[in-house]
Rosetta silent file (secondary structure, phi, psi, omega in degrees, C-alpha in Angstrom):
SEQUENCE: XXXXXXXXXXXXXXXXXXXXXXXXXXXXXXXXXXXXXXXXXXXXXXXXXXXXXXXXXXXXXXXXXXXXXXXXXXXXXXXXXXXXXXXXXXXXXXXXXXXX
SCORE:     score description
SCORE:     0.000 S_00000001
   1 L     0.000  -56.061 -173.147   -0.350   -0.067    0.009 S_00000001
   2 H   -41.979  -62.775 -141.041    2.642    2.334    1.092 S_00000001
   3 H   -89.076  -21.400  179.246    4.876    2.171   -2.437 S_00000001
   4 H   -63.463  -55.205 -171.201    0.816    2.514   -4.490 S_00000001
   5 H   -44.713  -63.106 -173.520    0.108    5.944   -2.055 S_00000001
   6 H   -52.211  -45.148  175.472    3.498    7.333   -2.387 S_00000001
   7 H   -63.109  -27.818  160.740    3.439    7.153   -6.257 S_00000001
   8 H   -65.062  -35.326 -166.976    0.022    8.825   -6.281 S_00000001
   9 H  -106.222   -8.030  165.165    0.362   11.357   -3.871 S_00000001
  10 H  -119.486  -66.863 -178.016    4.338   12.122   -4.449 S_00000001
  11 H   -53.393  -60.653  169.940    5.922   10.952   -6.886 S_00000001
  12 H   -24.934  -92.706  173.770    3.480   11.294   -9.557 S_00000001
  13 H   -16.661  -59.568  177.181    2.715   15.194   -8.681 S_00000001
  14 H   -54.667  -40.534 -170.194    6.596   15.911   -8.337 S_00000001
  15 H   -74.965  -38.278 -173.369    7.357   14.452  -12.028 S_00000001
  16 H   -80.470  -19.606  174.505    4.615   16.268  -13.520 S_00000001
  17 H   -89.516   -7.390  150.604    5.938   19.876  -12.090 S_00000001
  18 H   -77.580  -57.015 -162.865    9.265   18.848  -13.188 S_00000001
  19 H  -125.865   24.168  178.151    8.750   17.164  -16.278 S_00000001
  20 L   -49.876 -171.629  170.288    5.343   17.668  -17.572 S_00000001
  21 L   -79.366  114.885  175.074    3.968   18.611  -20.787 S_00000001
  22 L    96.221   -1.636  177.850    4.814   22.069  -21.887 S_00000001
  23 L   116.832  -35.674 -177.629    7.270   22.178  -19.365 S_00000001
  24 L    51.556  160.038 -154.794    6.037   22.118  -15.855 S_00000001
  25 H   -41.999  -76.934 -172.086    5.678   24.238  -12.638 S_00000001
  26 H   -67.968   -9.026  160.662    9.665   24.164  -12.043 S_00000001
  27 H   -50.657  -66.990 -165.712   10.400   24.012  -15.758 S_00000001
  28 H   -50.812  -18.251 -176.983    8.687   27.557  -16.226 S_00000001
  29 H   -66.978  -36.367  172.241   10.677   28.593  -13.231 S_00000001
  30 L   114.119  -27.376 -170.384   14.144   28.097  -15.184 S_00000001
  31 L   -54.954  126.642  176.157   15.009   25.243  -13.004 S_00000001
  32 L   -90.962  160.034 -176.492   17.151   22.351  -15.112 S_00000001
  33 L  -120.229   91.483  162.367   16.646   19.110  -13.718 S_00000001
  34 H   -37.008  121.442  174.660   20.383   17.197  -14.312 S_00000001
  35 H    33.059   39.422 -175.495   19.631   13.616  -14.715 S_00000001
  36 H    63.226    8.533  178.062   16.430   13.596  -12.854 S_00000001
  37 H   -72.051   -0.733  167.003   17.834   14.265   -9.372 S_00000001
  38 H   -84.638  -47.729 -174.838   15.249   16.768   -8.296 S_00000001
  39 H   -74.540  -49.447 -179.455   12.350   14.041   -8.541 S_00000001
  40 H   -40.202  -48.951 -151.714   14.857   11.135   -7.298 S_00000001
  41 H  -108.368  -57.206  159.562   15.981   12.962   -4.423 S_00000001
  42 H   -16.504  -61.100 -172.969   12.587   15.232   -3.330 S_00000001
  43 H   -73.801  -25.815 -164.621   10.206   12.202   -3.399 S_00000001
  44 H   -73.244  -33.858 -166.662   12.871   10.006   -1.648 S_00000001
  45 H   -67.539  -26.376  168.407   13.531   12.805    1.288 S_00000001
  46 H   -43.797  -72.607 -163.845    9.251   13.004    1.213 S_00000001
  47 H   -61.413  -30.645  158.761    9.095    9.496    1.708 S_00000001
  48 H   -64.968  -21.842  177.492   11.998    9.523    4.375 S_00000001
  49 H   -85.123  -46.913  167.570   10.635   12.291    6.414 S_00000001
  50 H   -56.464  -65.279  159.375    7.161   10.284    6.602 S_00000001
  51 H   -28.802  -46.494 -166.773    9.093    6.877    7.684 S_00000001
  52 H   -91.484  -13.064  165.766   10.567    8.879   10.192 S_00000001
  53 H   -66.315  -71.032 -145.069    7.107   10.834   11.657 S_00000001
  54 H   -51.290  -70.320 -176.071    5.446    7.372   11.292 S_00000001
  55 H   -35.234  -45.436 -175.876    8.487    5.308   13.278 S_00000001
  56 L    51.794 -155.602 -170.085    8.928    8.096   15.334 S_00000001
  57 L   -72.518  151.019 -170.749   12.207    8.357   17.943 S_00000001
  58 L   -60.307  151.311  177.872   14.317    5.550   18.622 S_00000001
  59 L   -59.097  148.008  173.119   13.776    3.420   22.205 S_00000001
  60 L    83.076  -16.968 -162.299   15.600    4.881   24.881 S_00000001
  61 L   -58.358  153.437   -3.280   16.103    8.364   23.247 S_00000001
  62 L   -87.778   -2.449 -154.252   17.037   10.954   24.757 S_00000001
  63 L   -78.858  -32.866  178.021   18.324    9.162   28.040 S_00000001
  64 L  -105.139  135.317 -176.442   20.561    6.252   26.710 S_00000001
  65 L   -68.764  170.169 -177.544   23.463    8.028   24.134 S_00000001
  66 L  -114.921  138.613  178.401   23.947    6.223   20.554 S_00000001
  67 L   -72.185  174.590 -178.617   27.722    5.071   20.627 S_00000001
  68 L   -89.547  159.379  166.917   29.835    6.777   17.960 S_00000001
  69 L  -128.907 -157.687 -139.806   30.970    5.405   14.761 S_00000001
  70 L   -81.075  103.156  179.906   33.773    5.175   12.560 S_00000001
  71 H  -102.309    0.432  163.005   34.612    8.721   12.363 S_00000001
  72 H   -85.087  -15.866  173.879   37.573    8.689   10.006 S_00000001
  73 H   -74.159  -37.771  168.937   35.764    6.518    7.616 S_00000001
  74 H   -56.245  -55.876  154.832   32.758    9.219    7.852 S_00000001
  75 H   -16.927  -74.164  157.969   35.358   11.597    6.666 S_00000001
  76 H   -46.220  -58.073  159.537   36.639    9.781    4.179 S_00000001
  77 H   -44.119  -56.673  178.132   33.387    9.100    2.523 S_00000001
  78 H   -34.596  -61.678 -169.586   32.877   13.017    2.748 S_00000001
  79 H   -84.087  -10.171  159.260   35.488   13.817    0.739 S_00000001
  80 H   -52.247  -56.756  146.196   34.923   11.235   -1.533 S_00000001
  81 H   -11.630  -84.264 -150.102   31.447   12.798   -1.967 S_00000001
  82 H   -69.499  -37.366  171.216   32.653   16.251   -2.288 S_00000001
  83 H   -77.851  -29.216  166.067   35.348   15.413   -4.856 S_00000001
  84 H   -97.353  -11.460  161.611   33.670   13.345   -7.001 S_00000001
  85 H   -66.036  -16.237 -160.377   30.561   15.623   -7.183 S_00000001
  86 H   -92.424  -24.750  148.865   32.309   17.923   -9.135 S_00000001
  87 H   -47.384  -52.369  177.760   32.700   15.194  -12.032 S_00000001
  88 H   -53.062  -62.745 -179.637   29.132   14.417  -11.655 S_00000001
  89 H   -42.148  -67.037 -177.944   27.979   18.275  -12.381 S_00000001
  90 H   -54.027  -22.438  164.307   30.443   18.546  -15.318 S_00000001
  91 H   -81.058  -59.379 -168.893   28.855   15.249  -16.599 S_00000001
  92 H   -72.567   -4.992  176.467   25.576   15.855  -16.363 S_00000001
  93 L   -96.453   -6.462  161.500   25.887   19.563  -18.051 S_00000001
  94 L    70.118   59.929  151.993   27.849   17.561  -20.854 S_00000001
  95 L   123.710  172.803 -178.190   31.251   20.036  -20.196 S_00000001
  96 L   -89.300   92.246  151.804   32.885   22.426  -17.977 S_00000001
  97 L  -126.123 -141.579 -154.377   30.996   25.479  -18.199 S_00000001
  98 L   -99.341  -24.106  170.362   28.720   27.982  -16.310 S_00000001
  99 L   -69.558  -20.934 -176.687   25.782   25.201  -16.292 S_00000001
 100 L   -88.403    0.000    0.000   27.892   23.017  -14.755 S_00000001
């Protein structure tokens, strides 16, 4: 049921606003959707927000602290994303120009 409702209420309206025939609402405002990123990330974010609201806070919050994770690996992953994003944007714009 979640997938059908999410598709109808979240995904389809955002797709229409971005990719709709004749440009759509966002396209009329001058938004460029490189590789479908707006549709993917907005709809995934809305789905994640709804899931967090439905599930609520974790058990024991805020009395029992969460153990820290591996910070060097977190920083390494963030750096790889940060550097790789330049190539991703250039590839989406099909050139190293102002659009990228």
